[in-house]
XYZ file of N, CA, C and O in Angstrom:
676
model
N 137.886 -63.785 -59.436
C 137.760 -64.299 -58.079
C 136.948 -65.276 -57.762
O 135.764 -64.711 -58.136
N 137.221 -66.329 -57.301
C 135.964 -67.227 -57.088
C 135.121 -66.875 -55.829
O 135.570 -65.948 -54.976
N 134.175 -67.033 -55.686
C 133.260 -66.881 -54.815
C 132.540 -68.090 -53.945
O 132.309 -68.814 -54.867
N 132.085 -68.027 -52.850
C 131.294 -69.029 -52.265
C 130.126 -68.455 -51.994
O 129.131 -69.223 -51.502
N 129.354 -68.160 -53.397
C 128.178 -67.897 -53.380
C 127.582 -68.236 -54.688
O 128.034 -68.400 -55.596
N 126.257 -68.501 -54.777
C 125.634 -68.358 -56.013
C 124.275 -67.549 -56.037
O 124.318 -66.781 -55.096
N 123.615 -67.638 -56.932
C 122.461 -66.740 -57.218
C 121.179 -67.659 -56.781
O 120.834 -68.615 -56.988
N 120.437 -66.808 -55.717
C 119.398 -67.340 -55.115
C 118.002 -67.339 -55.961
O 117.956 -66.290 -56.902
N 117.173 -68.379 -55.527
C 115.794 -68.444 -56.733
C 115.012 -67.249 -55.884
O 115.411 -66.507 -55.074
N 113.731 -67.466 -56.164
C 112.735 -66.515 -55.942
C 112.338 -66.551 -54.417
O 112.395 -67.508 -53.949
N 111.906 -65.496 -53.656
C 111.634 -65.503 -52.375
C 110.190 -66.387 -52.024
O 109.799 -66.783 -52.994
N 110.198 -66.790 -51.185
C 108.796 -67.331 -50.517
C 107.472 -66.526 -50.092
O 107.982 -65.705 -49.326
N 106.499 -66.806 -51.024
C 105.246 -66.140 -50.768
C 104.423 -67.251 -50.096
O 104.231 -68.007 -50.510
N 103.755 -66.900 -48.730
C 102.747 -67.869 -48.518
C 101.414 -68.015 -49.458
O 101.239 -67.257 -50.293
N 100.633 -68.843 -49.393
C 99.251 -69.120 -49.914
C 98.517 -68.175 -50.231
O 97.878 -68.044 -51.324
N 98.938 -67.152 -49.206
C 97.663 -66.172 -49.206
C 98.279 -64.857 -49.886
O 97.522 -63.784 -50.067
N 99.392 -64.986 -50.475
C 100.154 -63.726 -51.178
C 100.900 -62.984 -50.461
O 100.817 -62.964 -48.854
N 101.392 -61.717 -50.756
C 102.140 -60.524 -49.820
C 101.274 -60.238 -49.034
O 101.747 -59.433 -48.052
N 99.759 -60.055 -49.471
C 99.139 -58.895 -48.469
C 98.234 -59.702 -47.385
O 97.353 -59.116 -46.580
N 98.201 -60.910 -47.241
C 97.293 -61.836 -46.475
C 96.231 -62.354 -46.969
O 95.976 -61.958 -48.047
N 95.248 -62.642 -46.383
C 93.830 -63.088 -46.979
C 93.108 -62.112 -47.317
O 92.290 -62.137 -48.013
N 93.069 -60.960 -46.826
C 92.241 -59.848 -47.014
C 92.458 -58.709 -47.977
O 91.508 -57.940 -48.283
N 93.778 -59.122 -48.545
C 93.916 -57.684 -49.342
C 94.244 -58.518 -50.825
O 93.982 -59.752 -51.126
N 94.958 -57.563 -51.860
C 95.000 -58.072 -53.175
C 96.413 -59.575 -52.901
O 96.957 -59.421 -52.081
N 96.295 -59.996 -54.011
C 97.147 -61.263 -53.973
C 98.161 -61.366 -55.061
O 97.420 -62.120 -56.201
N 98.971 -60.606 -55.368
C 99.797 -60.568 -56.398
C 100.574 -62.104 -56.671
O 100.489 -62.838 -55.989
N 100.622 -62.148 -57.999
C 101.387 -63.277 -58.330
C 103.031 -63.135 -57.508
O 103.390 -62.179 -57.165
N 103.562 -64.476 -57.638
C 104.951 -64.073 -56.924
C 105.547 -63.724 -58.082
O 105.583 -63.638 -59.129
N 106.753 -62.814 -57.320
C 107.540 -62.096 -58.588
C 108.207 -62.894 -59.352
O 108.545 -63.911 -59.110
N 108.463 -62.319 -60.462
C 109.544 -62.798 -61.274
C 110.746 -63.405 -60.598
O 111.015 -62.818 -59.654
N 111.643 -64.424 -60.960
C 112.899 -64.535 -60.619
C 113.893 -63.377 -60.372
O 114.170 -62.664 -61.182
N 113.997 -63.042 -59.078
C 114.762 -61.797 -58.471
C 116.207 -62.517 -58.162
O 116.018 -62.489 -56.948
N 117.203 -62.467 -58.545
C 118.556 -62.977 -58.311
C 119.030 -61.956 -57.267
O 119.079 -60.736 -57.372
N 119.185 -62.759 -56.166
C 119.956 -62.011 -55.182
C 121.424 -62.506 -55.102
O 121.610 -63.582 -54.434
N 122.485 -61.819 -55.660
C 123.594 -62.531 -55.520
C 124.246 -62.330 -54.090
O 123.866 -61.757 -53.263
N 124.945 -63.441 -53.975
C 125.577 -63.424 -52.687
C 124.938 -63.952 -51.350
O 125.216 -63.763 -50.494
N 123.971 -64.916 -51.998
C 123.146 -65.743 -50.913
C 123.960 -66.837 -50.824
O 123.905 -67.811 -51.843
N 124.267 -67.551 -49.696
C 125.101 -68.734 -49.558
C 124.386 -69.959 -49.723
O 123.056 -69.953 -49.471
N 124.769 -70.963 -50.484
C 123.882 -72.084 -50.746
C 125.019 -73.498 -50.810
O 126.025 -73.304 -51.935
N 125.258 -74.506 -49.998
C 124.403 -74.259 -48.669
C 125.210 -73.301 -47.983
O 126.105 -72.684 -48.007
N 124.495 -73.047 -46.696
C 124.823 -72.224 -45.689
C 126.124 -72.584 -45.213
O 126.150 -73.611 -44.506
N 127.040 -71.558 -45.233
C 128.650 -71.948 -44.639
C 128.493 -72.002 -43.108
O 127.892 -71.379 -42.665
N 129.110 -72.946 -42.535
C 129.343 -72.977 -41.112
C 130.443 -72.284 -40.484
O 130.676 -72.450 -39.493
N 131.583 -71.608 -41.543
C 132.588 -70.964 -40.830
C 132.978 -69.949 -42.197
O 132.751 -70.168 -43.395
N 133.397 -68.759 -41.354
C 133.636 -67.669 -42.664
C 134.726 -68.269 -43.720
O 135.375 -69.321 -43.481
N 134.566 -67.763 -44.910
C 135.627 -68.092 -46.031
C 136.790 -67.683 -45.595
O 137.351 -66.780 -44.903
N 137.921 -68.855 -45.705
C 139.283 -68.902 -45.182
C 139.916 -67.576 -46.258
O 140.904 -66.771 -45.452
N 139.691 -67.258 -47.209
C 140.340 -66.218 -47.845
C 140.054 -64.766 -48.012
O 140.226 -63.978 -48.715
N 138.909 -64.498 -47.212
C 138.428 -63.159 -46.598
C 138.928 -62.588 -45.748
O 139.669 -63.273 -44.745
N 139.097 -61.109 -45.751
C 139.544 -60.447 -44.616
C 138.747 -60.207 -43.228
O 137.475 -59.560 -43.660
N 139.273 -60.396 -42.088
C 138.283 -59.927 -41.037
C 138.400 -58.380 -40.966
O 139.653 -58.130 -40.820
N 137.430 -57.515 -41.243
C 137.438 -56.148 -41.253
C 137.007 -55.606 -39.918
O 137.608 -54.298 -40.090
N 136.159 -56.025 -39.418
C 135.432 -55.100 -38.208
C 135.178 -56.362 -37.299
O 134.408 -57.290 -37.544
N 135.307 -55.787 -35.701
C 134.625 -56.644 -34.754
C 134.233 -55.979 -33.814
O 134.769 -54.559 -33.509
N 132.981 -56.142 -33.805
C 132.156 -55.146 -32.659
C 131.286 -55.862 -31.988
O 130.750 -57.028 -32.333
N 130.884 -55.384 -30.747
C 129.790 -56.191 -29.883
C 128.528 -55.299 -30.072
O 128.408 -54.012 -30.103
N 127.396 -56.092 -30.341
C 126.164 -55.460 -30.661
C 125.286 -55.106 -29.262
O 125.267 -55.961 -28.302
N 125.206 -53.648 -28.891
C 124.733 -53.138 -27.728
C 123.499 -52.862 -27.916
O 122.540 -52.815 -28.636
N 122.373 -52.891 -26.482
C 121.461 -52.278 -26.183
C 120.899 -51.280 -26.973
O 119.910 -51.190 -27.697
N 121.388 -50.247 -27.288
C 121.321 -48.887 -27.804
C 121.261 -49.213 -29.573
O 120.495 -48.346 -29.959
N 121.362 -50.481 -29.783
C 121.642 -50.778 -31.652
C 120.397 -51.736 -31.446
O 120.175 -52.089 -32.790
N 119.688 -52.111 -30.486
C 118.332 -52.989 -30.828
C 116.971 -52.150 -31.167
O 116.822 -51.073 -30.616
N 116.266 -52.978 -31.915
C 114.816 -52.519 -31.935
C 113.944 -53.093 -30.535
O 114.352 -53.407 -29.759
N 112.683 -52.222 -30.766
C 111.805 -52.753 -29.631
C 111.693 -54.017 -29.471
O 111.394 -54.536 -28.048
N 111.903 -55.233 -30.189
C 111.702 -56.594 -29.746
C 112.815 -57.189 -29.591
O 113.001 -58.446 -29.173
N 114.211 -56.500 -29.384
C 115.476 -56.809 -28.607
C 116.444 -57.454 -29.803
O 117.476 -57.758 -29.341
N 115.882 -57.166 -31.130
C 117.084 -57.717 -31.944
C 117.660 -56.332 -32.542
O 117.324 -55.424 -32.418
N 119.021 -56.659 -33.081
C 119.649 -55.486 -33.426
C 119.137 -54.925 -34.637
O 118.708 -55.678 -35.614
N 119.088 -53.574 -35.148
C 118.504 -53.066 -36.164
C 119.307 -53.477 -37.586
O 120.676 -53.546 -37.522
N 118.458 -53.959 -38.685
C 119.062 -54.303 -39.726
C 120.016 -52.925 -40.343
O 121.102 -53.078 -40.859
N 119.594 -51.869 -40.100
C 120.244 -50.619 -40.624
C 121.889 -50.367 -39.944
O 122.693 -50.097 -40.427
N 121.850 -50.522 -38.562
C 123.041 -50.909 -37.777
C 124.202 -51.730 -38.377
O 125.033 -51.610 -38.596
N 123.382 -52.939 -38.607
C 124.563 -54.259 -39.003
C 124.589 -53.413 -40.556
O 126.097 -53.793 -41.075
N 124.014 -53.211 -41.563
C 124.403 -52.584 -42.625
C 125.398 -51.483 -42.601
O 126.222 -51.522 -43.725
N 125.364 -50.669 -41.722
C 126.158 -49.738 -41.580
C 127.697 -50.057 -41.249
O 128.591 -50.003 -41.839
N 127.609 -51.432 -40.303
C 128.937 -51.944 -40.103
C 129.619 -52.373 -41.130
O 130.825 -52.507 -41.582
N 128.798 -53.101 -41.971
C 129.193 -53.908 -43.183
C 129.704 -52.644 -44.176
O 130.404 -53.049 -45.057
N 128.892 -51.663 -44.368
C 129.496 -50.574 -45.457
C 131.133 -49.952 -45.145
O 131.862 -49.782 -45.634
N 131.096 -49.964 -43.565
C 132.512 -49.450 -43.134
C 133.453 -50.618 -43.494
O 134.653 -49.959 -43.801
N 133.252 -51.580 -43.320
C 134.191 -52.735 -43.470
C 134.466 -52.886 -45.053
O 135.857 -53.066 -45.670
N 133.465 -52.650 -45.669
C 133.715 -52.976 -47.082
C 134.468 -51.886 -47.698
O 135.380 -51.549 -48.693
N 134.143 -50.310 -47.341
C 134.704 -49.292 -47.388
C 136.083 -49.361 -47.008
O 137.172 -48.961 -47.756
N 136.547 -50.128 -46.126
C 137.688 -50.025 -45.732
C 138.681 -50.961 -46.647
O 139.649 -50.637 -47.237
N 138.329 -51.961 -47.349
C 139.018 -52.519 -47.788
C 138.937 -51.921 -49.680
O 140.018 -51.948 -50.247
N 137.840 -51.355 -49.771
C 138.033 -50.320 -50.963
C 138.876 -49.725 -51.183
O 139.726 -49.211 -52.159
N 139.101 -48.716 -49.842
C 140.017 -47.716 -49.755
C 141.343 -48.376 -49.802
O 142.253 -47.489 -50.599
N 141.619 -48.941 -49.277
C 142.974 -50.154 -49.451
C 143.556 -50.146 -50.667
O 144.299 -50.376 -51.163
N 142.529 -51.173 -51.412
C 142.637 -51.360 -52.896
C 142.720 -50.066 -53.882
O 143.533 -49.861 -54.734
N 142.029 -49.021 -53.525
C 142.268 -48.007 -54.315
C 143.506 -46.970 -53.990
O 143.549 -45.901 -54.588
N 144.175 -47.354 -52.735
C 145.391 -46.694 -52.198
C 144.485 -45.102 -52.090
O 145.212 -44.178 -52.634
N 143.437 -44.936 -51.561
C 142.974 -43.566 -51.206
C 141.355 -43.526 -50.954
O 140.649 -44.508 -50.883
N 140.871 -42.541 -51.514
C 139.379 -42.318 -50.960
C 138.594 -43.463 -52.023
O 138.822 -43.455 -53.316
N 137.562 -43.657 -51.690
C 136.468 -44.854 -52.111
C 135.026 -44.416 -51.709
O 135.030 -44.368 -50.244
N 134.251 -44.004 -52.554
C 132.820 -43.926 -52.282
C 131.942 -44.739 -52.529
O 131.825 -45.472 -53.406
N 130.933 -45.474 -51.813
C 130.030 -46.159 -51.847
C 129.054 -45.767 -52.534
O 128.444 -44.570 -52.600
N 128.800 -46.564 -53.948
C 127.668 -46.032 -54.654
C 126.867 -46.814 -55.013
O 125.383 -46.366 -55.786
N 126.899 -48.061 -54.694
C 125.575 -49.161 -54.391
C 125.716 -50.168 -53.566
O 126.806 -50.620 -53.330
N 124.667 -50.633 -53.011
C 124.246 -51.762 -52.274
C 123.795 -52.548 -53.399
O 122.653 -52.711 -53.803
N 124.403 -53.582 -53.951
C 123.774 -54.532 -55.011
C 122.992 -55.590 -54.341
O 121.730 -55.642 -55.014
N 123.245 -56.182 -53.303
C 122.142 -57.044 -52.541
C 122.572 -57.035 -51.014
O 123.461 -56.590 -50.712
N 121.698 -57.247 -50.692
C 121.856 -57.378 -48.829
C 120.853 -58.393 -48.374
O 119.740 -58.608 -48.841
N 121.281 -59.596 -47.774
C 120.254 -60.671 -47.113
C 120.376 -60.789 -46.030
O 121.643 -60.999 -45.396
N 119.428 -60.590 -44.901
C 119.443 -61.004 -43.671
C 119.247 -61.969 -43.364
O 118.109 -62.755 -43.510
N 119.921 -63.344 -42.928
C 119.864 -64.680 -42.631
C 119.200 -64.839 -41.704
O 118.404 -65.602 -41.576
N 119.726 -64.097 -40.258
C 119.056 -64.428 -38.927
C 119.052 -63.201 -38.223
O 120.138 -62.468 -38.572
N 118.303 -63.048 -37.330
C 118.529 -61.824 -36.265
C 119.914 -61.770 -35.584
O 120.350 -63.105 -34.989
N 120.212 -60.635 -35.236
C 121.493 -60.673 -34.423
C 121.063 -60.097 -32.819
O 120.210 -59.369 -32.878
N 121.405 -61.005 -31.635
C 120.900 -60.421 -30.513
C 121.884 -59.548 -29.837
O 122.947 -59.307 -29.948
N 121.329 -58.806 -28.691
C 122.196 -57.845 -28.000
C 123.413 -58.624 -27.332
O 122.875 -59.833 -26.881
N 124.380 -58.052 -27.410
C 125.743 -59.000 -26.708
C 126.533 -59.769 -27.613
O 127.387 -60.153 -27.275
N 125.931 -59.688 -28.761
C 126.687 -61.059 -29.789
C 128.043 -60.053 -30.237
O 127.710 -58.810 -30.373
N 128.977 -61.030 -30.496
C 129.984 -60.241 -31.076
C 130.119 -60.690 -32.697
O 129.966 -61.560 -33.057
N 130.163 -59.341 -33.511
C 129.671 -59.424 -34.678
C 131.106 -59.088 -35.475
O 131.748 -58.154 -35.182
N 131.508 -60.092 -36.460
C 132.809 -60.007 -37.196
C 132.312 -59.875 -38.699
O 131.493 -60.555 -38.919
N 132.853 -58.874 -39.169
C 132.252 -58.349 -40.768
C 133.668 -59.175 -41.481
O 134.671 -58.338 -41.431
N 133.523 -59.888 -42.297
C 134.365 -60.213 -43.331
C 134.253 -59.783 -44.829
O 133.138 -59.357 -45.343
N 135.464 -59.256 -45.479
C 135.120 -58.877 -46.851
C 135.951 -59.547 -47.826
O 137.114 -60.109 -47.548
N 135.457 -59.220 -49.062
C 136.266 -59.887 -50.227
C 136.309 -59.028 -51.525
O 135.129 -59.090 -51.939
N 137.253 -58.892 -52.147
C 137.079 -58.133 -53.505
C 136.601 -58.960 -54.438
O 137.514 -59.719 -54.779
N 135.514 -58.525 -54.727
C 135.162 -59.825 -55.966
C 135.504 -59.354 -57.412
O 135.567 -60.047 -58.225
N 135.275 -58.124 -57.717
C 135.378 -57.431 -59.069
C 136.016 -56.264 -59.301
O 135.805 -55.457 -58.111
N 136.923 -56.046 -60.021
C 137.470 -54.508 -60.330
C 137.097 -54.038 -61.685
O 137.342 -54.796 -62.558
N 136.771 -52.818 -61.901
C 136.599 -52.275 -63.644
C 137.804 -51.267 -63.386
O 138.633 -51.226 -62.560
N 137.474 -50.254 -64.074
C 138.658 -48.958 -64.300
C 138.605 -48.399 -63.011
O 139.494 -47.946 -62.743
N 137.219 -47.969 -62.624
C 137.370 -46.751 -61.506
C 136.409 -47.570 -60.152
O 136.606 -47.177 -59.165
N 136.074 -48.570 -60.905
C 135.216 -49.176 -59.519
C 135.227 -50.388 -59.006
O 136.152 -51.025 -59.714
N 134.642 -51.160 -57.972
C 134.829 -52.472 -57.332
C 134.088 -52.906 -56.679
O 133.149 -52.065 -56.084
N 133.545 -54.120 -56.680
C 132.694 -54.631 -55.743
C 133.081 -55.780 -54.989
O 133.906 -56.452 -55.142
N 132.419 -55.424 -53.790
C 132.923 -55.956 -52.370
C 131.858 -56.647 -52.114
O 130.826 -56.187 -51.381
N 132.428 -58.046 -51.682
C 131.363 -58.842 -50.889
C 131.549 -58.938 -49.494
O 132.706 -58.916 -49.214
N 130.268 -59.108 -48.786
C 130.710 -58.911 -47.342
C 129.905 -59.866 -46.742
O 128.807 -60.287 -47.368
N 130.410 -60.483 -45.593
C 129.462 -61.627 -44.858
C 129.782 -60.919 -43.372
O 131.001 -60.717 -42.932
N 128.469 -60.880 -42.612
C 128.846 -60.488 -41.189
C 128.440 -62.121 -40.332
O 127.373 -62.716 -40.546
N 129.230 -62.328 -39.585
C 128.873 -63.281 -38.519
C 128.849 -62.892 -37.402
O 129.580 -62.117 -36.773
N 127.977 -63.786 -36.152
C 127.906 -63.497 -35.120
C 128.168 -64.532 -33.977
O 128.104 -66.116 -34.645
N 128.671 -64.499 -32.848
C 128.917 -65.532 -31.913
C 128.599 -64.889 -30.545
O 128.636 -63.671 -30.372
N 128.229 -65.972 -30.051
C 127.837 -65.592 -28.452
C 129.069 -65.292 -27.772
O 129.903 -65.876 -27.956
N 129.381 -64.331 -26.903
C 130.193 -64.104 -26.143
C 130.889 -65.375 -25.534
O 132.061 -65.237 -24.982
N 130.109 -66.262 -25.065
C 130.778 -67.487 -24.430
C 131.083 -68.634 -25.166
O 131.127 -69.702 -24.611
N 131.102 -68.385 -26.360
C 131.136 -69.525 -27.186
C 132.359 -69.296 -28.436
O 132.392 -68.318 -28.869
N 132.849 -70.476 -28.972
C 133.430 -70.153 -30.084
C 132.853 -70.113 -31.529
O 133.463 -69.985 -32.495
N 131.729 -70.855 -31.431
C 130.799 -71.119 -32.740
C 130.366 -69.702 -33.018
O 129.697 -68.973 -32.504
N 130.343 -69.681 -34.952
C 130.061 -68.544 -35.241
C 128.642 -68.993 -36.201
O 128.713 -69.896 -36.697
N 128.019 -67.906 -36.457
C 126.718 -68.189 -37.244
C 126.906 -67.004 -38.550
O 126.711 -65.930 -37.958
N 126.272 -67.458 -39.700
C 126.035 -66.122 -40.772
C 124.865 -65.561 -40.578
O 123.907 -66.061 -40.362
N 125.266 -64.198 -40.422
C 123.970 -63.395 -40.144
C 123.515 -62.673 -41.177
O 122.196 -62.330 -41.323
N 124.451 -62.038 -42.117
C 124.075 -61.322 -43.352
C 125.171 -61.342 -44.361
O 126.225 -61.558 -44.038
N 124.908 -61.256 -45.476
C 125.490 -61.213 -46.617
C 125.277 -60.200 -47.572
O 123.938 -59.953 -47.678
N 126.174 -59.581 -48.248
C 125.851 -58.443 -49.384
C 126.937 -58.085 -50.339
O 127.870 -58.823 -50.383
N 126.255 -57.433 -51.218
C 127.570 -57.023 -52.283
C 127.275 -55.483 -52.359
O 126.367 -54.977 -52.743
N 128.693 -54.836 -52.075
C 128.739 -53.131 -52.476
C 129.678 -53.004 -53.304
O 130.364 -53.687 -53.902
N 129.063 -51.748 -54.029
C 129.879 -51.190 -55.469
C 130.452 -49.742 -54.489
O 129.844 -48.836 -53.999
N 131.971 -49.632 -54.930
C 132.911 -48.434 -54.655
C 133.378 -47.628 -55.682
O 133.426 -48.713 -56.928
N 133.527 -46.783 -55.920
C 134.255 -45.816 -56.821
C 135.251 -45.073 -56.307
O 135.186 -44.392 -55.370
N 136.623 -45.421 -56.769
C 137.716 -44.725 -56.376
C 137.424 -43.077 -56.663
O 137.157 -42.902 -57.883
N 137.963 -42.212 -55.741
C 137.478 -40.504 -56.161
C 138.796 -40.251 -55.768
O 139.943 -40.440 -55.039
N 138.668 -38.854 -56.322
C 140.085 -38.165 -56.269
C 139.905 -37.048 -55.107
O 138.702 -37.272 -54.451
N 140.450 -36.190 -54.781
C 140.122 -35.177 -53.616
C 138.910 -34.190 -53.990
O 138.472 -33.669 -52.905
N 138.489 -34.240 -55.173
C 137.251 -33.629 -55.659
C 135.947 -34.221 -55.710
O 134.832 -33.770 -55.994
N 136.164 -35.538 -55.387
C 135.101 -36.443 -55.351
C 135.007 -37.045 -56.742
O 133.687 -37.673 -56.924
N 135.631 -36.761 -57.687
C 135.368 -37.512 -59.027
C 135.948 -38.728 -59.201
O 137.196 -38.967 -58.618
N 135.239 -39.456 -60.047
C 136.039 -41.112 -60.196
C 137.434 -40.617 -60.676
O 137.511 -39.998 -61.408
N 138.426 -41.899 -60.466
C 139.799 -41.563 -60.850
C 140.019 -43.301 -61.000
O 139.475 -44.111 -60.406
N 140.948 -43.505 -61.740
C 141.196 -45.098 -62.000
C 142.075 -45.816 -60.908
O 142.430 -44.898 -60.175
N 141.426 -47.031 -60.613
C 142.402 -47.719 -59.719
C 143.662 -47.704 -60.224
O 144.118 -47.879 -61.282
N 144.634 -47.972 -59.040
C 146.130 -48.094 -59.504
C 146.302 -49.306 -59.852
O 145.633 -50.119 -59.546
N 147.172 -49.754 -60.549
C 147.692 -50.746 -61.078
C 148.325 -51.600 -59.849
O 148.653 -51.206 -59.039
N 147.993 -52.859 -59.916
C 148.479 -53.972 -58.840
C 149.850 -54.518 -59.403
O 150.027 -54.662 -60.424
N 150.858 -54.758 -58.301
C 151.840 -54.928 -58.675
C 152.727 -54.140 -59.023
O 153.551 -53.798 -59.616
């Protein structure tokens, strides 16, 4: 299935390195591909992706700086991806890996967050689900990409053991 993403380049390290001016200054890391980092950044969610969850970010989900915790957002993304994985597996599916996660911009309290999912790849028992989270101000139509990631799931039986994905069609 085609993807709206590419592999990103290395992260940005300031001239002082990862530890600032007073600590060790390691060399920048080797190219560490982060799949599913949009380029260029899209301005609307992909048309062929499924809107899986919509939720309002609340004050209880915020850190001391007023932004929403990344862990809260990651859990929403896992729930959305799990919904698509269970639908495809026609039963239980367990998250076995978060292959990549890129936090593009912070989420503010009161923002409406919509999580979109797309089945990227299927194996015999496993599948990769690409996820994008978009936010909009409650009084606006404009959405912004806030986070993207790639989750791996395995279809499981009632005993938690891997089972083949059912045939499609």
